[in-house]
Amino acid sequence: MKPFRIFTVIGFVLFVSSCASTQSIEKQAAIHDKASDYYESIGQPGVAVEEHNLAKQKRNEADDFGPMVVSFFELFRKKDKD
């Protein structure tokens, strides 16, 4: 295989794995947002703020480069175990 094709394949795998891991982190952030709304509705503003901060932290985590790299290496680690 030519080097260009190898880099293209690696880039594509990184992109796809990044999208999957980012989507998972976004789901976690949405859950924290729902929990924040619930705690606010039952009169627990302290816990609601904490849940809101966790949601914000998850969204910031989804924007980082880290999840993409971790997902990429997990993909190959799983193939090695099979």
PDB file of N, CA, C and O in Angstrom:
ATOM      1  N   MET A   1       0.831  -1.182   0.000  1.00  0.00           N
ATOM      2  CA  MET A   1       0.000   0.000   0.000  1.00  0.00           C
ATOM      3  C   MET A   1       0.872   1.241   0.000  1.00  0.00           C
ATOM      4  O   MET A   1       1.888   1.284   0.680  1.00  0.00           O
ATOM      5  N   LYS A   2       0.427   2.222  -0.689  1.00  0.00           N
ATOM      6  CA  LYS A   2       1.170   3.468  -0.730  1.00  0.00           C
ATOM      7  C   LYS A   2       0.953   4.241   0.572  1.00  0.00           C
ATOM      8  O   LYS A   2      -0.104   4.114   1.210  1.00  0.00           O
ATOM      9  N   PRO A   3       1.942   5.037   0.986  1.00  0.00           N
ATOM     10  CA  PRO A   3       1.809   5.791   2.237  1.00  0.00           C
ATOM     11  C   PRO A   3       0.571   6.693   2.272  1.00  0.00           C
ATOM     12  O   PRO A   3      -0.062   6.840   3.311  1.00  0.00           O
ATOM     13  N   PHE A   4       0.213   7.280   1.137  1.00  0.00           N
ATOM     14  CA  PHE A   4      -0.955   8.158   1.104  1.00  0.00           C
ATOM     15  C   PHE A   4      -2.229   7.391   1.468  1.00  0.00           C
ATOM     16  O   PHE A   4      -3.067   7.881   2.219  1.00  0.00           O
ATOM     17  N   ARG A   5      -2.350   6.188   0.949  1.00  0.00           N
ATOM     18  CA  ARG A   5      -3.535   5.372   1.241  1.00  0.00           C
ATOM     19  C   ARG A   5      -3.573   4.984   2.715  1.00  0.00           C
ATOM     20  O   ARG A   5      -4.641   4.952   3.322  1.00  0.00           O
ATOM     21  N   ILE A   6      -2.416   4.677   3.266  1.00  0.00           N
ATOM     22  CA  ILE A   6      -2.353   4.305   4.682  1.00  0.00           C
ATOM     23  C   ILE A   6      -2.821   5.472   5.546  1.00  0.00           C
ATOM     24  O   ILE A   6      -3.629   5.306   6.456  1.00  0.00           O
ATOM     25  N   PHE A   7      -2.314   6.673   5.268  1.00  0.00           N
ATOM     26  CA  PHE A   7      -2.719   7.846   6.043  1.00  0.00           C
ATOM     27  C   PHE A   7      -4.200   8.159   5.847  1.00  0.00           C
ATOM     28  O   PHE A   7      -4.883   8.596   6.778  1.00  0.00           O
ATOM     29  N   THR A   8      -4.706   7.926   4.659  1.00  0.00           N
ATOM     30  CA  THR A   8      -6.119   8.150   4.399  1.00  0.00           C
ATOM     31  C   THR A   8      -6.975   7.189   5.221  1.00  0.00           C
ATOM     32  O   THR A   8      -7.968   7.591   5.826  1.00  0.00           O
ATOM     33  N   VAL A   9      -6.590   5.933   5.249  1.00  0.00           N
ATOM     34  CA  VAL A   9      -7.334   4.934   6.013  1.00  0.00           C
ATOM     35  C   VAL A   9      -7.269   5.262   7.499  1.00  0.00           C
ATOM     36  O   VAL A   9      -8.296   5.221   8.200  1.00  0.00           O
ATOM     37  N   ILE A  10      -6.106   5.595   8.013  1.00  0.00           N
ATOM     38  CA  ILE A  10      -5.961   5.942   9.425  1.00  0.00           C
ATOM     39  C   ILE A  10      -6.794   7.179   9.757  1.00  0.00           C
ATOM     40  O   ILE A  10      -7.480   7.219  10.778  1.00  0.00           O
ATOM     41  N   GLY A  11      -6.760   8.161   8.894  1.00  0.00           N
ATOM     42  CA  GLY A  11      -7.565   9.370   9.105  1.00  0.00           C
ATOM     43  C   GLY A  11      -9.048   9.071   9.141  1.00  0.00           C
ATOM     44  O   GLY A  11      -9.787   9.600   9.978  1.00  0.00           O
ATOM     45  N   PHE A  12      -9.498   8.212   8.243  1.00  0.00           N
ATOM     46  CA  PHE A  12     -10.907   7.836   8.208  1.00  0.00           C
ATOM     47  C   PHE A  12     -11.309   7.096   9.474  1.00  0.00           C
ATOM     48  O   PHE A  12     -12.361   7.366  10.058  1.00  0.00           O
ATOM     49  N   VAL A  13     -10.485   6.164   9.919  1.00  0.00           N
ATOM     50  CA  VAL A  13     -10.776   5.415  11.146  1.00  0.00           C
ATOM     51  C   VAL A  13     -10.820   6.359  12.344  1.00  0.00           C
ATOM     52  O   VAL A  13     -11.700   6.244  13.208  1.00  0.00           O
ATOM     53  N   LEU A  14      -9.892   7.296  12.411  1.00  0.00           N
ATOM     54  CA  LEU A  14      -9.907   8.276  13.504  1.00  0.00           C
ATOM     55  C   LEU A  14     -11.194   9.095  13.479  1.00  0.00           C
ATOM     56  O   LEU A  14     -11.796   9.340  14.529  1.00  0.00           O
ATOM     57  N   PHE A  15     -11.594   9.512  12.310  1.00  0.00           N
ATOM     58  CA  PHE A  15     -12.805  10.311  12.188  1.00  0.00           C
ATOM     59  C   PHE A  15     -14.028   9.538  12.658  1.00  0.00           C
ATOM     60  O   PHE A  15     -14.840  10.034  13.438  1.00  0.00           O
ATOM     61  N   VAL A  16     -14.184   8.319  12.200  1.00  0.00           N
ATOM     62  CA  VAL A  16     -15.347   7.510  12.546  1.00  0.00           C
ATOM     63  C   VAL A  16     -15.359   7.177  14.029  1.00  0.00           C
ATOM     64  O   VAL A  16     -16.385   7.295  14.701  1.00  0.00           O
ATOM     65  N   SER A  17     -14.215   6.788  14.569  1.00  0.00           N
ATOM     66  CA  SER A  17     -14.171   6.442  15.992  1.00  0.00           C
ATOM     67  C   SER A  17     -14.386   7.673  16.857  1.00  0.00           C
ATOM     68  O   SER A  17     -14.980   7.598  17.923  1.00  0.00           O
ATOM     69  N   SER A  18     -13.933   8.811  16.399  1.00  0.00           N
ATOM     70  CA  SER A  18     -14.141  10.051  17.128  1.00  0.00           C
ATOM     71  C   SER A  18     -15.619  10.398  17.191  1.00  0.00           C
ATOM     72  O   SER A  18     -16.125  10.811  18.235  1.00  0.00           O
ATOM     73  N   CYS A  19     -16.300  10.241  16.094  1.00  0.00           N
ATOM     74  CA  CYS A  19     -17.734  10.538  16.074  1.00  0.00           C
ATOM     75  C   CYS A  19     -18.492   9.638  17.042  1.00  0.00           C
ATOM     76  O   CYS A  19     -19.382  10.093  17.754  1.00  0.00           O
ATOM     77  N   ALA A  20     -18.136   8.378  17.089  1.00  0.00           N
ATOM     78  CA  ALA A  20     -18.819   7.443  17.977  1.00  0.00           C
ATOM     79  C   ALA A  20     -18.569   7.779  19.432  1.00  0.00           C
ATOM     80  O   ALA A  20     -19.495   7.783  20.252  1.00  0.00           O
ATOM     81  N   SER A  21     -17.329   8.069  19.801  1.00  0.00           N
ATOM     82  CA  SER A  21     -17.036   8.364  21.193  1.00  0.00           C
ATOM     83  C   SER A  21     -17.599   9.708  21.606  1.00  0.00           C
ATOM     84  O   SER A  21     -18.077   9.874  22.722  1.00  0.00           O
ATOM     85  N   THR A  22     -17.596  10.683  20.711  1.00  0.00           N
ATOM     86  CA  THR A  22     -18.162  11.984  21.017  1.00  0.00           C
ATOM     87  C   THR A  22     -19.661  11.870  21.223  1.00  0.00           C
ATOM     88  O   THR A  22     -20.224  12.497  22.124  1.00  0.00           O
ATOM     89  N   GLN A  23     -20.315  11.054  20.442  1.00  0.00           N
ATOM     90  CA  GLN A  23     -21.752  10.858  20.584  1.00  0.00           C
ATOM     91  C   GLN A  23     -22.069  10.241  21.948  1.00  0.00           C
ATOM     92  O   GLN A  23     -23.027  10.637  22.609  1.00  0.00           O
ATOM     93  N   SER A  24     -21.261   9.301  22.390  1.00  0.00           N
ATOM     94  CA  SER A  24     -21.455   8.681  23.688  1.00  0.00           C
ATOM     95  C   SER A  24     -21.297   9.704  24.816  1.00  0.00           C
ATOM     96  O   SER A  24     -22.095   9.722  25.759  1.00  0.00           O
ATOM     97  N   ILE A  25     -20.296  10.549  24.701  1.00  0.00           N
ATOM     98  CA  ILE A  25     -20.072  11.574  25.722  1.00  0.00           C
ATOM     99  C   ILE A  25     -21.211  12.587  25.704  1.00  0.00           C
ATOM    100  O   ILE A  25     -21.656  13.052  26.758  1.00  0.00           O
ATOM    101  N   GLU A  26     -21.714  12.932  24.532  1.00  0.00           N
ATOM    102  CA  GLU A  26     -22.856  13.855  24.431  1.00  0.00           C
ATOM    103  C   GLU A  26     -24.101  13.261  25.085  1.00  0.00           C
ATOM    104  O   GLU A  26     -24.886  13.980  25.710  1.00  0.00           O
ATOM    105  N   LYS A  27     -24.297  11.943  24.955  1.00  0.00           N
ATOM    106  CA  LYS A  27     -25.427  11.285  25.614  1.00  0.00           C
ATOM    107  C   LYS A  27     -25.305  11.422  27.128  1.00  0.00           C
ATOM    108  O   LYS A  27     -26.290  11.680  27.815  1.00  0.00           O
ATOM    109  N   GLN A  28     -24.097  11.235  27.645  1.00  0.00           N
ATOM    110  CA  GLN A  28     -23.872  11.382  29.078  1.00  0.00           C
ATOM    111  C   GLN A  28     -24.168  12.810  29.528  1.00  0.00           C
ATOM    112  O   GLN A  28     -24.767  13.023  30.590  1.00  0.00           O
ATOM    113  N   ALA A  29     -23.779  13.793  28.728  1.00  0.00           N
ATOM    114  CA  ALA A  29     -24.046  15.187  29.064  1.00  0.00           C
ATOM    115  C   ALA A  29     -25.554  15.451  29.071  1.00  0.00           C
ATOM    116  O   ALA A  29     -26.052  16.169  29.947  1.00  0.00           O
ATOM    117  N   ALA A  30     -26.276  14.875  28.129  1.00  0.00           N
ATOM    118  CA  ALA A  30     -27.724  15.056  28.083  1.00  0.00           C
ATOM    119  C   ALA A  30     -28.392  14.462  29.319  1.00  0.00           C
ATOM    120  O   ALA A  30     -29.350  15.031  29.865  1.00  0.00           O
ATOM    121  N   ILE A  31     -27.885  13.332  29.779  1.00  0.00           N
ATOM    122  CA  ILE A  31     -28.418  12.708  30.989  1.00  0.00           C
ATOM    123  C   ILE A  31     -28.194  13.614  32.194  1.00  0.00           C
ATOM    124  O   ILE A  31     -29.084  13.785  33.033  1.00  0.00           O
ATOM    125  N   HIS A  32     -27.021  14.219  32.282  1.00  0.00           N
ATOM    126  CA  HIS A  32     -26.740  15.142  33.387  1.00  0.00           C
ATOM    127  C   HIS A  32     -27.635  16.378  33.303  1.00  0.00           C
ATOM    128  O   HIS A  32     -28.085  16.893  34.334  1.00  0.00           O
ATOM    129  N   ASP A  33     -27.932  16.850  32.097  1.00  0.00           N
ATOM    130  CA  ASP A  33     -28.840  17.983  31.940  1.00  0.00           C
ATOM    131  C   ASP A  33     -30.247  17.628  32.423  1.00  0.00           C
ATOM    132  O   ASP A  33     -30.903  18.424  33.103  1.00  0.00           O
ATOM    133  N   LYS A  34     -30.712  16.437  32.059  1.00  0.00           N
ATOM    134  CA  LYS A  34     -32.035  16.004  32.510  1.00  0.00           C
ATOM    135  C   LYS A  34     -32.078  15.876  34.026  1.00  0.00           C
ATOM    136  O   LYS A  34     -33.066  16.262  34.661  1.00  0.00           O
ATOM    137  N   ALA A  35     -31.015  15.332  34.592  1.00  0.00           N
ATOM    138  CA  ALA A  35     -30.948  15.208  36.049  1.00  0.00           C
ATOM    139  C   ALA A  35     -30.947  16.585  36.705  1.00  0.00           C
ATOM    140  O   ALA A  35     -31.599  16.793  37.735  1.00  0.00           O
ATOM    141  N   SER A  36     -30.258  17.529  36.091  1.00  0.00           N
ATOM    142  CA  SER A  36     -30.230  18.894  36.611  1.00  0.00           C
ATOM    143  C   SER A  36     -31.630  19.498  36.615  1.00  0.00           C
ATOM    144  O   SER A  36     -32.043  20.117  37.613  1.00  0.00           O
ATOM    145  N   ASP A  37     -32.366  19.314  35.526  1.00  0.00           N
ATOM    146  CA  ASP A  37     -33.741  19.815  35.461  1.00  0.00           C
ATOM    147  C   ASP A  37     -34.621  19.167  36.530  1.00  0.00           C
ATOM    148  O   ASP A  37     -35.447  19.833  37.163  1.00  0.00           O
ATOM    149  N   TYR A  38     -34.431  17.869  36.720  1.00  0.00           N
ATOM    150  CA  TYR A  38     -35.231  17.154  37.719  1.00  0.00           C
ATOM    151  C   TYR A  38     -34.945  17.686  39.124  1.00  0.00           C
ATOM    152  O   TYR A  38     -35.869  17.983  39.880  1.00  0.00           O
ATOM    153  N   TYR A  39     -33.667  17.793  39.465  1.00  0.00           N
ATOM    154  CA  TYR A  39     -33.326  18.268  40.801  1.00  0.00           C
ATOM    155  C   TYR A  39     -33.783  19.700  41.030  1.00  0.00           C
ATOM    156  O   TYR A  39     -34.177  20.069  42.135  1.00  0.00           O
ATOM    157  N   GLU A  40     -33.760  20.499  39.984  1.00  0.00           N
ATOM    158  CA  GLU A  40     -34.258  21.877  40.093  1.00  0.00           C
ATOM    159  C   GLU A  40     -35.763  21.872  40.361  1.00  0.00           C
ATOM    160  O   GLU A  40     -36.257  22.649  41.173  1.00  0.00           O
ATOM    161  N   SER A  41     -36.483  20.961  39.693  1.00  0.00           N
ATOM    162  CA  SER A  41     -37.935  20.920  39.847  1.00  0.00           C
ATOM    163  C   SER A  41     -38.375  20.442  41.226  1.00  0.00           C
ATOM    164  O   SER A  41     -39.456  20.794  41.676  1.00  0.00           O
ATOM    165  N   ILE A  42     -37.558  19.631  41.892  1.00  0.00           N
ATOM    166  CA  ILE A  42     -37.943  19.146  43.220  1.00  0.00           C
ATOM    167  C   ILE A  42     -37.343  19.997  44.333  1.00  0.00           C
ATOM    168  O   ILE A  42     -37.429  19.648  45.495  1.00  0.00           O
ATOM    169  N   GLY A  43     -36.734  21.110  43.950  1.00  0.00           N
ATOM    170  CA  GLY A  43     -36.265  22.053  44.953  1.00  0.00           C
ATOM    171  C   GLY A  43     -34.896  21.750  45.537  1.00  0.00           C
ATOM    172  O   GLY A  43     -34.651  22.036  46.708  1.00  0.00           O
ATOM    173  N   GLN A  44     -34.016  21.186  44.755  1.00  0.00           N
ATOM    174  CA  GLN A  44     -32.656  20.917  45.213  1.00  0.00           C
ATOM    175  C   GLN A  44     -31.678  21.646  44.290  1.00  0.00           C
ATOM    176  O   GLN A  44     -31.015  21.017  43.450  1.00  0.00           O
ATOM    177  N   PRO A  45     -31.562  22.964  44.447  1.00  0.00           N
ATOM    178  CA  PRO A  45     -30.737  23.741  43.519  1.00  0.00           C
ATOM    179  C   PRO A  45     -29.243  23.420  43.606  1.00  0.00           C
ATOM    180  O   PRO A  45     -28.541  23.516  42.601  1.00  0.00           O
ATOM    181  N   GLY A  46     -28.753  23.017  44.747  1.00  0.00           N
ATOM    182  CA  GLY A  46     -27.331  22.686  44.883  1.00  0.00           C
ATOM    183  C   GLY A  46     -26.943  21.491  44.023  1.00  0.00           C
ATOM    184  O   GLY A  46     -25.938  21.517  43.307  1.00  0.00           O
ATOM    185  N   VAL A  47     -27.754  20.466  44.100  1.00  0.00           N
ATOM    186  CA  VAL A  47     -27.497  19.263  43.305  1.00  0.00           C
ATOM    187  C   VAL A  47     -27.721  19.559  41.822  1.00  0.00           C
ATOM    188  O   VAL A  47     -26.997  19.049  40.965  1.00  0.00           O
ATOM    189  N   ALA A  48     -28.706  20.410  41.530  1.00  0.00           N
ATOM    190  CA  ALA A  48     -28.980  20.779  40.137  1.00  0.00           C
ATOM    191  C   ALA A  48     -27.783  21.488  39.517  1.00  0.00           C
ATOM    192  O   ALA A  48     -27.405  21.203  38.377  1.00  0.00           O
ATOM    193  N   VAL A  49     -27.168  22.384  40.272  1.00  0.00           N
ATOM    194  CA  VAL A  49     -25.978  23.092  39.772  1.00  0.00           C
ATOM    195  C   VAL A  49     -24.831  22.115  39.556  1.00  0.00           C
ATOM    196  O   VAL A  49     -24.103  22.196  38.558  1.00  0.00           O
ATOM    197  N   GLU A  50     -24.694  21.175  40.476  1.00  0.00           N
ATOM    198  CA  GLU A  50     -23.636  20.167  40.340  1.00  0.00           C
ATOM    199  C   GLU A  50     -23.841  19.325  39.075  1.00  0.00           C
ATOM    200  O   GLU A  50     -22.890  19.070  38.329  1.00  0.00           O
ATOM    201  N   GLU A  51     -25.061  18.909  38.829  1.00  0.00           N
ATOM    202  CA  GLU A  51     -25.363  18.125  37.614  1.00  0.00           C
ATOM    203  C   GLU A  51     -25.138  18.962  36.353  1.00  0.00           C
ATOM    204  O   GLU A  51     -24.624  18.468  35.356  1.00  0.00           O
ATOM    205  N   HIS A  52     -25.519  20.225  36.420  1.00  0.00           N
ATOM    206  CA  HIS A  52     -25.298  21.112  35.283  1.00  0.00           C
ATOM    207  C   HIS A  52     -23.803  21.259  34.995  1.00  0.00           C
ATOM    208  O   HIS A  52     -23.382  21.243  33.831  1.00  0.00           O
ATOM    209  N   ASN A  53     -23.009  21.375  36.052  1.00  0.00           N
ATOM    210  CA  ASN A  53     -21.550  21.476  35.874  1.00  0.00           C
ATOM    211  C   ASN A  53     -20.970  20.191  35.290  1.00  0.00           C
ATOM    212  O   ASN A  53     -20.045  20.235  34.469  1.00  0.00           O
ATOM    213  N   LEU A  54     -21.503  19.045  35.704  1.00  0.00           N
ATOM    214  CA  LEU A  54     -21.047  17.775  35.131  1.00  0.00           C
ATOM    215  C   LEU A  54     -21.391  17.695  33.640  1.00  0.00           C
ATOM    216  O   LEU A  54     -20.582  17.199  32.841  1.00  0.00           O
ATOM    217  N   ALA A  55     -22.574  18.182  33.264  1.00  0.00           N
ATOM    218  CA  ALA A  55     -22.955  18.196  31.849  1.00  0.00           C
ATOM    219  C   ALA A  55     -22.019  19.089  31.055  1.00  0.00           C
ATOM    220  O   ALA A  55     -21.577  18.728  29.956  1.00  0.00           O
ATOM    221  N   LYS A  56     -21.702  20.240  31.599  1.00  0.00           N
ATOM    222  CA  LYS A  56     -20.782  21.172  30.927  1.00  0.00           C
ATOM    223  C   LYS A  56     -19.396  20.544  30.782  1.00  0.00           C
ATOM    224  O   LYS A  56     -18.747  20.659  29.733  1.00  0.00           O
ATOM    225  N   GLN A  57     -18.956  19.849  31.819  1.00  0.00           N
ATOM    226  CA  GLN A  57     -17.651  19.189  31.783  1.00  0.00           C
ATOM    227  C   GLN A  57     -17.630  18.097  30.707  1.00  0.00           C
ATOM    228  O   GLN A  57     -16.655  17.957  29.965  1.00  0.00           O
ATOM    229  N   LYS A  58     -18.710  17.332  30.599  1.00  0.00           N
ATOM    230  CA  LYS A  58     -18.791  16.275  29.581  1.00  0.00           C
ATOM    231  C   LYS A  58     -18.758  16.869  28.172  1.00  0.00           C
ATOM    232  O   LYS A  58     -18.128  16.330  27.281  1.00  0.00           O
ATOM    233  N   ARG A  59     -19.453  17.989  27.974  1.00  0.00           N
ATOM    234  CA  ARG A  59     -19.448  18.612  26.650  1.00  0.00           C
ATOM    235  C   ARG A  59     -18.059  19.134  26.297  1.00  0.00           C
ATOM    236  O   ARG A  59     -17.632  19.040  25.146  1.00  0.00           O
ATOM    237  N   ASN A  60     -17.361  19.669  27.278  1.00  0.00           N
ATOM    238  CA  ASN A  60     -15.986  20.110  27.029  1.00  0.00           C
ATOM    239  C   ASN A  60     -15.089  18.920  26.709  1.00  0.00           C
ATOM    240  O   ASN A  60     -14.209  19.000  25.859  1.00  0.00           O
ATOM    241  N   GLU A  61     -15.331  17.814  27.384  1.00  0.00           N
ATOM    242  CA  GLU A  61     -14.561  16.587  27.149  1.00  0.00           C
ATOM    243  C   GLU A  61     -14.805  16.067  25.738  1.00  0.00           C
ATOM    244  O   GLU A  61     -13.900  15.560  25.082  1.00  0.00           O
ATOM    245  N   ALA A  62     -16.027  16.194  25.258  1.00  0.00           N
ATOM    246  CA  ALA A  62     -16.362  15.721  23.907  1.00  0.00           C
ATOM    247  C   ALA A  62     -15.640  16.534  22.842  1.00  0.00           C
ATOM    248  O   ALA A  62     -15.382  16.031  21.752  1.00  0.00           O
ATOM    249  N   ASP A  63     -15.333  17.784  23.137  1.00  0.00           N
ATOM    250  CA  ASP A  63     -14.654  18.642  22.170  1.00  0.00           C
ATOM    251  C   ASP A  63     -13.146  18.432  22.132  1.00  0.00           C
ATOM    252  O   ASP A  63     -12.474  18.920  21.239  1.00  0.00           O
ATOM    253  N   ASP A  64     -12.611  17.709  23.105  1.00  0.00           N
ATOM    254  CA  ASP A  64     -11.166  17.487  23.166  1.00  0.00           C
ATOM    255  C   ASP A  64     -10.717  16.478  22.120  1.00  0.00           C
ATOM    256  O   ASP A  64     -11.504  15.729  21.551  1.00  0.00           O
ATOM    257  N   PHE A  65      -9.421  16.436  21.917  1.00  0.00           N
ATOM    258  CA  PHE A  65      -8.808  15.495  20.983  1.00  0.00           C
ATOM    259  C   PHE A  65      -8.677  14.112  21.626  1.00  0.00           C
ATOM    260  O   PHE A  65      -8.598  13.111  20.940  1.00  0.00           O
ATOM    261  N   GLY A  66      -8.687  14.049  22.937  1.00  0.00           N
ATOM    262  CA  GLY A  66      -8.480  12.811  23.676  1.00  0.00           C
ATOM    263  C   GLY A  66      -9.409  11.675  23.321  1.00  0.00           C
ATOM    264  O   GLY A  66      -8.955  10.550  23.088  1.00  0.00           O
ATOM    265  N   PRO A  67     -10.737  11.898  23.295  1.00  0.00           N
ATOM    266  CA  PRO A  67     -11.638  10.778  22.987  1.00  0.00           C
ATOM    267  C   PRO A  67     -11.350  10.131  21.641  1.00  0.00           C
ATOM    268  O   PRO A  67     -11.493   8.929  21.486  1.00  0.00           O
ATOM    269  N   MET A  68     -10.930  10.925  20.680  1.00  0.00           N
ATOM    270  CA  MET A  68     -10.641  10.388  19.363  1.00  0.00           C
ATOM    271  C   MET A  68      -9.447   9.438  19.425  1.00  0.00           C
ATOM    272  O   MET A  68      -9.484   8.343  18.876  1.00  0.00           O
ATOM    273  N   VAL A  69      -8.410   9.832  20.115  1.00  0.00           N
ATOM    274  CA  VAL A  69      -7.211   9.006  20.212  1.00  0.00           C
ATOM    275  C   VAL A  69      -7.502   7.738  21.006  1.00  0.00           C
ATOM    276  O   VAL A  69      -7.098   6.640  20.626  1.00  0.00           O
ATOM    277  N   VAL A  70      -8.220   7.881  22.118  1.00  0.00           N
ATOM    278  CA  VAL A  70      -8.551   6.720  22.948  1.00  0.00           C
ATOM    279  C   VAL A  70      -9.387   5.727  22.161  1.00  0.00           C
ATOM    280  O   VAL A  70      -9.129   4.523  22.194  1.00  0.00           O
ATOM    281  N   SER A  71     -10.375   6.199  21.437  1.00  0.00           N
ATOM    282  CA  SER A  71     -11.218   5.313  20.637  1.00  0.00           C
ATOM    283  C   SER A  71     -10.416   4.587  19.566  1.00  0.00           C
ATOM    284  O   SER A  71     -10.646   3.417  19.293  1.00  0.00           O
ATOM    285  N   PHE A  72      -9.477   5.284  18.986  1.00  0.00           N
ATOM    286  CA  PHE A  72      -8.643   4.681  17.953  1.00  0.00           C
ATOM    287  C   PHE A  72      -7.848   3.504  18.515  1.00  0.00           C
ATOM    288  O   PHE A  72      -7.821   2.431  17.933  1.00  0.00           O
ATOM    289  N   PHE A  73      -7.229   3.690  19.672  1.00  0.00           N
ATOM    290  CA  PHE A  73      -6.437   2.611  20.245  1.00  0.00           C
ATOM    291  C   PHE A  73      -7.309   1.497  20.808  1.00  0.00           C
ATOM    292  O   PHE A  73      -6.927   0.336  20.770  1.00  0.00           O
ATOM    293  N   GLU A  74      -8.501   1.819  21.295  1.00  0.00           N
ATOM    294  CA  GLU A  74      -9.419   0.781  21.761  1.00  0.00           C
ATOM    295  C   GLU A  74      -9.870  -0.099  20.609  1.00  0.00           C
ATOM    296  O   GLU A  74     -10.065  -1.296  20.769  1.00  0.00           O
ATOM    297  N   LEU A  75     -10.021   0.498  19.439  1.00  0.00           N
ATOM    298  CA  LEU A  75     -10.431  -0.253  18.260  1.00  0.00           C
ATOM    299  C   LEU A  75      -9.421  -1.351  17.950  1.00  0.00           C
ATOM    300  O   LEU A  75      -9.783  -2.509  17.724  1.00  0.00           O
ATOM    301  N   PHE A  76      -8.137  -1.033  17.983  1.00  0.00           N
ATOM    302  CA  PHE A  76      -7.108  -2.037  17.694  1.00  0.00           C
ATOM    303  C   PHE A  76      -6.910  -3.009  18.849  1.00  0.00           C
ATOM    304  O   PHE A  76      -6.603  -4.170  18.640  1.00  0.00           O
ATOM    305  N   ARG A  77      -7.107  -2.539  20.068  1.00  0.00           N
ATOM    306  CA  ARG A  77      -6.958  -3.422  21.216  1.00  0.00           C
ATOM    307  C   ARG A  77      -8.027  -4.504  21.191  1.00  0.00           C
ATOM    308  O   ARG A  77      -7.778  -5.663  21.485  1.00  0.00           O
ATOM    309  N   LYS A  78      -9.253  -4.154  20.819  1.00  0.00           N
ATOM    310  CA  LYS A  78     -10.319  -5.119  20.738  1.00  0.00           C
ATOM    311  C   LYS A  78     -10.059  -6.153  19.666  1.00  0.00           C
ATOM    312  O   LYS A  78     -10.359  -7.324  19.829  1.00  0.00           O
ATOM    313  N   LYS A  79      -9.484  -5.748  18.556  1.00  0.00           N
ATOM    314  CA  LYS A  79      -9.169  -6.686  17.477  1.00  0.00           C
ATOM    315  C   LYS A  79      -8.072  -7.651  17.907  1.00  0.00           C
ATOM    316  O   LYS A  79      -8.088  -8.807  17.521  1.00  0.00           O
ATOM    317  N   ASP A  80      -7.133  -7.184  18.720  1.00  0.00           N
ATOM    318  CA  ASP A  80      -6.054  -8.055  19.188  1.00  0.00           C
ATOM    319  C   ASP A  80      -6.585  -9.139  20.132  1.00  0.00           C
ATOM    320  O   ASP A  80      -6.078 -10.248  20.153  1.00  0.00           O
ATOM    321  N   LYS A  81      -7.617  -8.831  20.899  1.00  0.00           N
ATOM    322  CA  LYS A  81      -8.164  -9.788  21.865  1.00  0.00           C
ATOM    323  C   LYS A  81      -8.992 -10.868  21.189  1.00  0.00           C
ATOM    324  O   LYS A  81      -9.171 -11.945  21.717  1.00  0.00           O
ATOM    325  N   ASP A  82      -9.546 -10.571  20.034  1.00  0.00           N
ATOM    326  CA  ASP A  82     -10.423 -11.544  19.344  1.00  0.00           C
ATOM    327  C   ASP A  82      -9.670 -12.654  18.754  1.00  0.00           C
ATOM    328  O   ASP A  82      -8.752 -13.047  18.531  1.00  0.00           O
TER     329      ASP A  82
END
